[in-house]
Amino acid sequence: MRAGAGGAAGAAARELDAARGRVREAGGEALLARLEHLDAARVAPAPRTGLGRAPRPPDRGAAADYDVVIAGGGLSLLLAPMLAAAGLRVAVLDRARIGAAHREWNAGTAEVEALSASGIFAQGEVERLVVARYVEGLCRWHGGGTYPVRGVLDHAIDAGGLLAAARARAEALGVTLLDGHALLGHAEGPDAVALAVAEARVGAAPRDLSARLLVDARGAASPYATADLVCPTVGGVLAGLAEGDGERRIRPDVGEILATTEDVEEGRQHLWEAFPGRPGETTVYLFYYARSGDVGPGALLSLYARFFRLLSRYKEGDARLVRPTFGFIPGWSRLSAAPRAPGRRVRLVGDAAARHSPLTFCGFGANVRELAATAADLARAARDPGAPSAARDAPVHSGTGALAALMARPAGGARAGEMNALLNTAFAVLHAMGDDAYAALLRDEMQPGDFVKFLRETAARRPEVYREVVSALPLRALGRWGAGLARELYRAR
Ligand SMILES: Cc1cc2nc3c(=O)[nH]c(=O)nc-3n(C[C@H](O)[C@H](O)[C@H](O)COP(=O)(O)OP(=O)(O)OC[C@H]3O[C@@H](n4cnc5c(N)ncnc54)[C@H](O)[C@@H]3O)c2cc1C
């Protein structure tokens, strides 16, 4: 018995080692270190105060080095050239290289249009960054049906090219770029905020900067990224998948938005997605929804082990990992307190703020659609930190968060098939409601009235949903859900 357990543990350790080796082989030592850093951060989150090293707060009347410092040069790098174009002195810092995307992004027409309108890119540049377009997308449930949808997530974007172009534009507009600089802590004074920054270079001394406004764009790594849900995601760009018709083949003109290949295992409902990109390449992800507190250290590496073990169950072919991409995407259910900035001179953006859909976790899409509004908001706050934020929350999020919370704690054992059955019913209803409603939900645009209709129809077809929701959500969360929906319905009248 003990030998058997030891054997199982040994096999699991070997599988993790193999996964580590495959990420290293495809992405290099630095990318593996990034994965391990993200995984380790789940064990010791930065203190709530964010003060890994506290600088002295600037005195009253102190002049700031910059109007805005953006800490985190991932997707939020897009804000830098927009703020610089508005006449602000801007710096961006990142613990790694600024604008080095470790993501692949799929998006819809609204996002492509928002990028084109941002003023960051040259004429026709955004079109060139679209590496594939799909005639439709689909969601498919294990033991259930396949539900096609049009007009959503139907573009694959060259994420590396997009951020490289934003970086070049930022540089051209005089933005200071501090690659390899981590934000350790900050302290707010009456007229500026002091930042303690450490350079990754060996022997480099920590130094302090100051800004009128700190934009926390550290994503899931921000100490203020307190959203209650999280979506651990692994995968990357694969070559060699079999193309053609049939569930286990890739069609270059179809995006697979959500798909399951088994019921709940290890307490999780795992989901796949597959987005064809450049000819012969497809981005494939494996992910699950979880409550933040349920995801411990090593989550990404063990998800990678599962990814390599079960990929062939999802898609046929001689798959080769070309570029690994991974991360934790925070999600806020709207059933608990929102992530909040610690002061007047700090604003949270992107994943740290987690204002995107808690159901689709499409942070790229949501942030890009709000790009102009966010940049205007930040420019106002840099000049007047007391200015209220004009950030909007899509009404549908007050409804979808409860569904995401439900998915984050699915029933196992004899009820392990219930999640797929529920998803199958819900997507059958969406499909029957028509493409406009179905796509609107995935684009965060569904109106509260339609959302309630969708819930009613789903419950009519699957009455067990009442028990499932009540057993998964504490009473208080149920109350917040009902109140949030009622508020949005009232507003929409
Ligand atoms: C694998 C994966 C695939 C995704 N695919 C899609 C998709 O197809 N469509 C979609 O809509 N969304 C997608 N998303 C979500 C989307 O990528 C995020 O919502 C978006 O990148 C968030 O942008 P951000 O600027 O907040 O954070 P990020 O883009 O995560 O950038 C955070 C940056 O902060 C830096 N950082 C961390 N700590 C510090 C520190 N202390 N000091 C300085 N810098 C620091 C990091 O190095 C990083 O560069 C995906 C996410 C993942 C993980």
Tab-separated table of C-alpha atoms in Angstrom, residues 2-318:
chain	number	residue	atom	x	y	z
A	2	ARG	CA	2.708	2.418	1.073
A	3	ALA	CA	4.879	1.406	-1.869
A	4	GLY	CA	1.875	2.059	-4.145
A	5	ALA	CA	1.384	5.523	-2.700
A	6	GLY	CA	5.109	6.235	-3.031
A	7	GLY	CA	4.997	4.984	-6.608
A	8	ALA	CA	2.099	7.316	-7.381
A	9	ALA	CA	3.928	10.235	-5.780
A	10	GLY	CA	7.053	9.383	-7.759
A	11	ALA	CA	5.087	9.222	-11.004
A	12	ALA	CA	3.459	12.598	-10.230
A	13	ALA	CA	6.863	14.156	-9.503
A	14	ARG	CA	8.241	12.755	-12.764
A	15	GLU	CA	5.247	14.162	-14.636
A	16	LEU	CA	5.869	17.609	-13.138
A	17	ASP	CA	9.539	17.370	-14.090
A	18	ALA	CA	8.605	16.418	-17.624
A	19	ALA	CA	6.200	19.385	-17.819
A	20	ARG	CA	8.938	21.683	-16.523
A	21	GLY	CA	11.299	20.286	-19.177
A	22	ARG	CA	8.812	20.881	-21.987
A	23	VAL	CA	8.193	24.498	-20.950
A	24	ARG	CA	11.961	25.067	-20.706
A	25	GLU	CA	12.612	23.444	-24.065
A	26	ALA	CA	9.984	25.549	-25.849
A	27	GLY	CA	10.274	28.817	-23.913
A	28	GLY	CA	13.761	28.895	-22.430
A	29	GLU	CA	15.049	29.133	-18.869
A	30	ALA	CA	13.749	32.681	-18.307
A	31	LEU	CA	10.188	31.720	-19.185
A	32	LEU	CA	10.323	28.697	-16.887
A	33	ALA	CA	11.586	31.017	-14.125
A	34	ARG	CA	8.574	33.286	-14.783
A	35	LEU	CA	6.231	30.302	-14.429
A	36	GLU	CA	7.876	29.248	-11.175
A	37	HIS	CA	7.792	32.821	-9.867
A	38	LEU	CA	4.048	33.056	-10.541
A	39	ASP	CA	3.468	29.655	-8.952
A	40	ALA	CA	5.545	30.479	-5.876
A	41	ALA	CA	3.741	33.809	-5.392
A	42	ARG	CA	0.562	31.873	-4.557
A	43	VAL	CA	2.229	30.725	-1.339
A	44	ALA	CA	3.353	34.109	-0.072
A	45	PRO	CA	1.222	36.866	-1.519
A	46	ALA	CA	2.698	40.341	-1.111
A	47	PRO	CA	1.479	42.039	2.045
A	48	ARG	CA	-1.849	43.832	1.736
A	49	THR	CA	-0.123	47.164	2.249
A	50	GLY	CA	2.090	46.550	-0.776
A	51	LEU	CA	5.025	47.756	1.242
A	52	GLY	CA	7.714	45.207	0.506
A	53	ARG	CA	10.069	48.152	1.142
A	54	ALA	CA	8.440	51.352	2.285
A	55	PRO	CA	9.932	54.589	0.966
A	56	ARG	CA	9.450	57.857	2.824
A	57	PRO	CA	6.271	59.649	1.713
A	58	PRO	CA	7.002	62.852	-0.266
A	59	ASP	CA	6.622	66.101	1.675
A	60	ARG	CA	3.896	68.612	0.902
A	61	GLY	CA	4.760	70.559	-2.229
A	62	ALA	CA	7.378	67.991	-3.357
A	63	ALA	CA	7.875	67.927	-7.128
A	64	ALA	CA	7.290	64.514	-8.685
A	65	ASP	CA	9.688	62.871	-11.166
A	66	TYR	CA	6.760	61.839	-13.371
A	67	ASP	CA	3.093	62.638	-13.688
A	68	VAL	CA	2.257	58.953	-14.047
A	69	VAL	CA	4.252	55.796	-13.331
A	70	ILE	CA	2.698	52.603	-14.665
A	71	ALA	CA	3.938	49.601	-12.646
A	72	GLY	CA	3.542	46.607	-14.972
A	73	GLY	CA	4.249	46.727	-18.681
A	74	GLY	CA	1.984	43.927	-19.879
A	75	LEU	CA	-1.252	44.755	-21.677
A	76	SER	CA	-1.534	48.023	-19.723
A	77	LEU	CA	1.535	49.301	-21.574
A	78	LEU	CA	-1.054	50.450	-24.147
A	79	LEU	CA	-1.996	53.234	-21.743
A	80	ALA	CA	1.495	54.757	-21.746
A	81	PRO	CA	1.544	56.293	-25.247
A	82	MET	CA	-2.023	57.514	-24.771
A	83	LEU	CA	-1.115	59.327	-21.551
A	84	ALA	CA	2.081	60.704	-23.094
A	85	ALA	CA	0.082	61.948	-26.081
A	86	ALA	CA	-2.145	63.786	-23.572
A	87	GLY	CA	0.921	65.760	-22.470
A	88	LEU	CA	1.822	63.816	-19.323
A	89	ARG	CA	5.323	62.771	-18.263
A	90	VAL	CA	5.065	58.979	-18.114
A	91	ALA	CA	7.292	56.115	-16.977
A	92	VAL	CA	6.609	52.388	-17.213
A	93	LEU	CA	8.426	49.795	-15.143
A	94	ASP	CA	8.240	46.020	-15.220
A	95	ARG	CA	10.043	43.308	-13.289
A	96	ALA	CA	10.717	41.673	-16.679
A	97	ARG	CA	10.963	43.227	-20.133
A	98	ILE	CA	8.254	45.772	-20.876
A	99	GLY	CA	5.893	44.706	-23.643
A	100	ALA	CA	7.122	41.119	-23.845
A	101	ALA	CA	3.768	39.377	-24.127
A	102	HIS	CA	3.515	35.920	-22.655
A	103	ARG	CA	-0.016	35.647	-23.934
A	104	GLU	CA	-1.896	35.070	-27.133
A	105	TRP	CA	-5.083	37.070	-27.474
A	106	ASN	CA	-8.318	36.472	-29.281
A	107	ALA	CA	-10.803	39.274	-29.607
A	108	GLY	CA	-13.837	40.570	-31.458
A	109	THR	CA	-14.519	43.418	-33.863
A	110	ALA	CA	-15.149	45.968	-31.094
A	111	GLU	CA	-11.663	45.405	-29.696
A	112	VAL	CA	-9.997	45.654	-33.109
A	113	GLU	CA	-11.853	48.921	-33.662
A	114	ALA	CA	-10.863	50.244	-30.225
A	115	LEU	CA	-7.204	49.488	-30.972
A	116	SER	CA	-7.437	51.276	-34.314
A	117	ALA	CA	-9.072	54.302	-32.671
A	118	SER	CA	-6.508	54.479	-29.851
A	119	GLY	CA	-4.047	56.554	-31.846
A	120	ILE	CA	-1.219	54.204	-30.846
A	121	PHE	CA	-0.894	52.389	-34.131
A	122	ALA	CA	-0.109	53.500	-37.652
A	123	GLN	CA	-2.766	53.313	-40.359
A	124	GLY	CA	-3.459	49.644	-41.210
A	125	GLU	CA	-1.136	48.359	-38.467
A	126	VAL	CA	-3.899	46.790	-36.368
A	127	GLU	CA	-5.239	44.935	-39.412
A	128	ARG	CA	-1.762	43.507	-39.936
A	129	LEU	CA	-1.677	42.354	-36.302
A	130	VAL	CA	-4.772	40.206	-36.874
A	131	VAL	CA	-3.237	36.849	-37.768
A	132	ALA	CA	-6.476	34.887	-38.257
A	133	ARG	CA	-10.204	35.446	-38.601
A	134	TYR	CA	-12.938	32.874	-37.970
A	135	VAL	CA	-16.336	32.392	-39.581
A	136	GLU	CA	-17.683	31.218	-36.231
A	137	GLY	CA	-16.836	30.119	-32.730
A	138	LEU	CA	-18.236	27.212	-30.766
A	139	CYS	CA	-18.798	25.900	-27.268
A	140	ARG	CA	-19.009	22.130	-26.784
A	141	TRP	CA	-19.831	20.139	-23.658
A	142	HIS	CA	-18.750	16.623	-22.730
A	143	GLY	CA	-21.766	14.331	-23.038
A	144	GLY	CA	-23.774	17.216	-24.515
A	145	GLY	CA	-23.959	19.281	-27.676
A	146	THR	CA	-21.968	21.753	-29.753
A	147	TYR	CA	-23.262	25.338	-29.925
A	148	PRO	CA	-21.899	27.609	-32.665
A	149	VAL	CA	-21.945	31.394	-32.360
A	150	ARG	CA	-20.977	34.236	-34.707
A	151	GLY	CA	-19.597	37.707	-34.113
A	152	VAL	CA	-17.560	37.109	-30.975
A	153	LEU	CA	-13.895	36.309	-30.270
A	154	ASP	CA	-13.387	35.826	-33.979
A	155	HIS	CA	-9.955	37.447	-34.441
A	156	ALA	CA	-6.560	36.117	-33.343
A	157	ILE	CA	-4.193	38.969	-32.476
A	158	ASP	CA	-0.412	38.914	-32.650
A	159	ALA	CA	0.099	39.809	-28.983
A	160	GLY	CA	3.888	40.159	-29.255
A	161	GLY	CA	3.587	42.422	-32.297
A	162	LEU	CA	0.886	44.511	-30.625
A	163	LEU	CA	2.928	45.234	-27.521
A	164	ALA	CA	6.135	45.774	-29.516
A	165	ALA	CA	4.337	48.447	-31.543
A	166	ALA	CA	2.955	50.047	-28.356
A	167	ARG	CA	6.448	50.043	-26.848
A	168	ALA	CA	7.912	51.724	-29.939
A	169	ARG	CA	5.157	54.355	-29.879
A	170	ALA	CA	5.711	54.975	-26.162
A	171	GLU	CA	9.439	55.442	-26.748
A	172	ALA	CA	8.775	57.818	-29.626
A	173	LEU	CA	6.572	59.923	-27.341
A	174	GLY	CA	9.282	60.153	-24.675
A	175	VAL	CA	7.947	57.607	-22.175
A	176	THR	CA	10.686	56.369	-19.809
A	177	LEU	CA	10.883	52.575	-19.974
A	178	LEU	CA	12.435	50.789	-17.004
A	179	ASP	CA	12.877	47.149	-18.012
A	180	GLY	CA	13.775	44.738	-15.237
A	181	HIS	CA	12.561	47.046	-12.455
A	182	ALA	CA	10.161	45.704	-9.821
A	183	LEU	CA	7.942	47.906	-7.706
A	184	LEU	CA	8.556	46.959	-4.083
A	185	GLY	CA	6.370	49.441	-2.270
A	186	HIS	CA	5.014	52.951	-2.227
A	187	ALA	CA	4.062	55.710	0.193
A	188	GLU	CA	1.644	58.507	-0.542
A	189	GLY	CA	2.220	62.124	0.388
A	190	PRO	CA	-0.161	65.060	-0.110
A	191	ASP	CA	1.145	65.964	-3.590
A	192	ALA	CA	2.975	62.876	-4.852
A	193	VAL	CA	3.546	59.198	-4.256
A	194	ALA	CA	7.043	57.776	-3.613
A	195	LEU	CA	7.921	54.420	-5.165
A	196	ALA	CA	10.586	51.972	-4.005
A	197	VAL	CA	11.930	50.218	-7.071
A	198	ALA	CA	14.491	47.410	-7.356
A	199	GLU	CA	16.452	46.656	-10.474
A	200	ALA	CA	16.877	42.982	-11.307
A	201	ARG	CA	20.531	43.522	-12.380
A	202	VAL	CA	22.979	41.892	-9.971
A	203	GLY	CA	24.525	44.428	-7.601
A	204	ALA	CA	22.047	47.179	-8.492
A	205	ALA	CA	20.966	49.324	-5.563
A	206	PRO	CA	17.236	49.895	-4.948
A	207	ARG	CA	16.124	53.419	-5.729
A	208	ASP	CA	13.160	55.674	-5.190
A	209	LEU	CA	11.056	57.448	-7.804
A	210	SER	CA	8.078	59.684	-7.406
A	211	ALA	CA	4.926	60.329	-9.378
A	212	ARG	CA	1.741	62.303	-9.106
A	213	LEU	CA	-0.126	59.080	-9.844
A	214	LEU	CA	0.848	55.406	-9.533
A	215	VAL	CA	-1.019	53.087	-11.903
A	216	ASP	CA	-0.882	49.561	-10.529
A	217	ALA	CA	-0.844	47.302	-13.591
A	218	ARG	CA	0.896	44.353	-11.978
A	219	GLY	CA	-1.969	42.029	-12.835
A	220	ALA	CA	-2.531	39.069	-10.542
A	221	ALA	CA	0.796	39.884	-8.799
A	222	SER	CA	-0.487	43.180	-7.386
A	223	PRO	CA	-1.022	43.059	-3.603
A	224	TYR	CA	-4.348	44.805	-4.286
A	225	ALA	CA	-5.560	42.144	-6.733
A	226	THR	CA	-8.004	40.824	-4.172
A	227	ALA	CA	-10.691	39.551	-6.548
A	228	ASP	CA	-12.381	36.447	-5.164
A	229	LEU	CA	-12.012	34.217	-8.238
A	230	VAL	CA	-9.059	33.158	-10.323
A	231	CYS	CA	-8.596	31.281	-13.546
A	232	PRO	CA	-5.272	29.403	-13.729
A	233	THR	CA	-4.503	29.036	-17.454
A	234	VAL	CA	-1.747	27.146	-19.274
A	235	GLY	CA	-0.969	26.167	-22.827
A	236	GLY	CA	0.430	28.119	-25.706
A	237	VAL	CA	0.999	28.064	-29.414
A	238	LEU	CA	1.081	24.532	-30.800
A	239	ALA	CA	2.098	23.234	-34.198
A	240	GLY	CA	1.246	19.841	-35.614
A	241	LEU	CA	-2.414	19.498	-34.598
A	242	ALA	CA	-4.503	17.590	-37.108
A	243	GLU	CA	-6.688	19.826	-39.273
A	244	GLY	CA	-10.055	18.913	-40.721
A	245	ASP	CA	-13.646	18.234	-39.708
A	246	GLY	CA	-14.566	16.422	-36.527
A	247	GLU	CA	-14.415	17.333	-32.859
A	248	ARG	CA	-10.802	16.299	-32.399
A	249	ARG	CA	-9.457	18.247	-35.353
A	250	ILE	CA	-8.754	21.933	-35.855
A	251	ARG	CA	-10.556	23.994	-38.463
A	252	PRO	CA	-8.448	27.080	-39.229
A	253	ASP	CA	-11.593	29.176	-39.700
A	254	VAL	CA	-13.292	28.199	-36.415
A	255	GLY	CA	-12.416	29.298	-32.879
A	256	GLU	CA	-13.222	26.914	-30.049
A	257	ILE	CA	-14.250	29.231	-27.233
A	258	LEU	CA	-15.032	26.690	-24.509
A	259	ALA	CA	-14.919	22.884	-24.579
A	260	THR	CA	-14.857	20.102	-22.000
A	261	THR	CA	-13.619	16.558	-22.498
A	262	GLU	CA	-14.540	15.033	-19.134
A	263	ASP	CA	-16.586	15.673	-16.003
A	264	VAL	CA	-15.311	17.166	-12.754
A	265	GLU	CA	-11.986	15.600	-11.762
A	266	GLU	CA	-9.765	16.519	-8.804
A	267	GLY	CA	-12.539	18.896	-7.701
A	268	ARG	CA	-12.351	20.940	-10.909
A	269	GLN	CA	-14.197	21.299	-14.148
A	270	HIS	CA	-11.364	21.707	-16.621
A	271	LEU	CA	-12.037	23.569	-19.850
A	272	TRP	CA	-10.143	23.821	-23.126
A	273	GLU	CA	-10.049	26.487	-25.774
A	274	ALA	CA	-8.351	26.464	-29.171
A	275	PHE	CA	-7.702	29.417	-31.438
A	276	PRO	CA	-6.008	28.908	-34.793
A	277	GLY	CA	-3.415	31.598	-35.501
A	278	ARG	CA	-0.809	31.740	-38.223
A	279	PRO	CA	-1.076	28.907	-40.771
A	280	GLY	CA	-0.213	25.601	-39.063
A	281	GLU	CA	-0.361	27.103	-35.553
A	282	THR	CA	-3.104	26.986	-32.927
A	283	THR	CA	-3.195	28.507	-29.457
A	284	VAL	CA	-4.594	25.924	-27.045
A	285	TYR	CA	-5.360	26.603	-23.392
A	286	LEU	CA	-6.445	24.437	-20.503
A	287	PHE	CA	-7.955	26.240	-17.517
A	288	TYR	CA	-10.386	26.021	-14.647
A	289	TYR	CA	-12.351	28.417	-12.476
A	290	ALA	CA	-11.483	28.563	-8.792
A	291	ARG	CA	-11.888	30.686	-5.723
A	292	SER	CA	-8.681	32.606	-5.141
A	293	GLY	CA	-8.029	31.039	-1.766
A	294	ASP	CA	-8.330	27.528	-3.228
A	295	VAL	CA	-5.363	27.893	-5.600
A	296	GLY	CA	-2.050	27.177	-3.946
A	297	PRO	CA	1.582	27.050	-5.038
A	298	GLY	CA	2.502	24.952	-8.036
A	299	ALA	CA	-0.971	25.274	-9.600
A	300	LEU	CA	0.291	26.249	-13.059
A	301	LEU	CA	2.946	23.543	-13.282
A	302	SER	CA	0.526	20.797	-12.261
A	303	LEU	CA	-2.014	22.155	-14.762
A	304	TYR	CA	0.716	21.942	-17.420
A	305	ALA	CA	1.300	18.296	-16.462
A	306	ARG	CA	-2.398	17.655	-17.070
A	307	PHE	CA	-2.278	19.664	-20.312
A	308	PHE	CA	0.458	17.445	-21.784
A	309	ARG	CA	-1.160	14.251	-20.428
A	310	LEU	CA	-4.639	14.941	-21.811
A	311	LEU	CA	-4.076	17.108	-24.881
A	312	SER	CA	-4.544	14.126	-27.199
A	313	ARG	CA	-7.973	13.535	-25.646
A	314	TYR	CA	-8.895	17.026	-26.878
A	315	LYS	CA	-7.113	17.219	-30.239
A	316	GLU	CA	-5.397	14.707	-32.515
A	317	GLY	CA	-2.044	15.186	-34.157
A	318	ASP	CA	1.633	15.316	-33.486
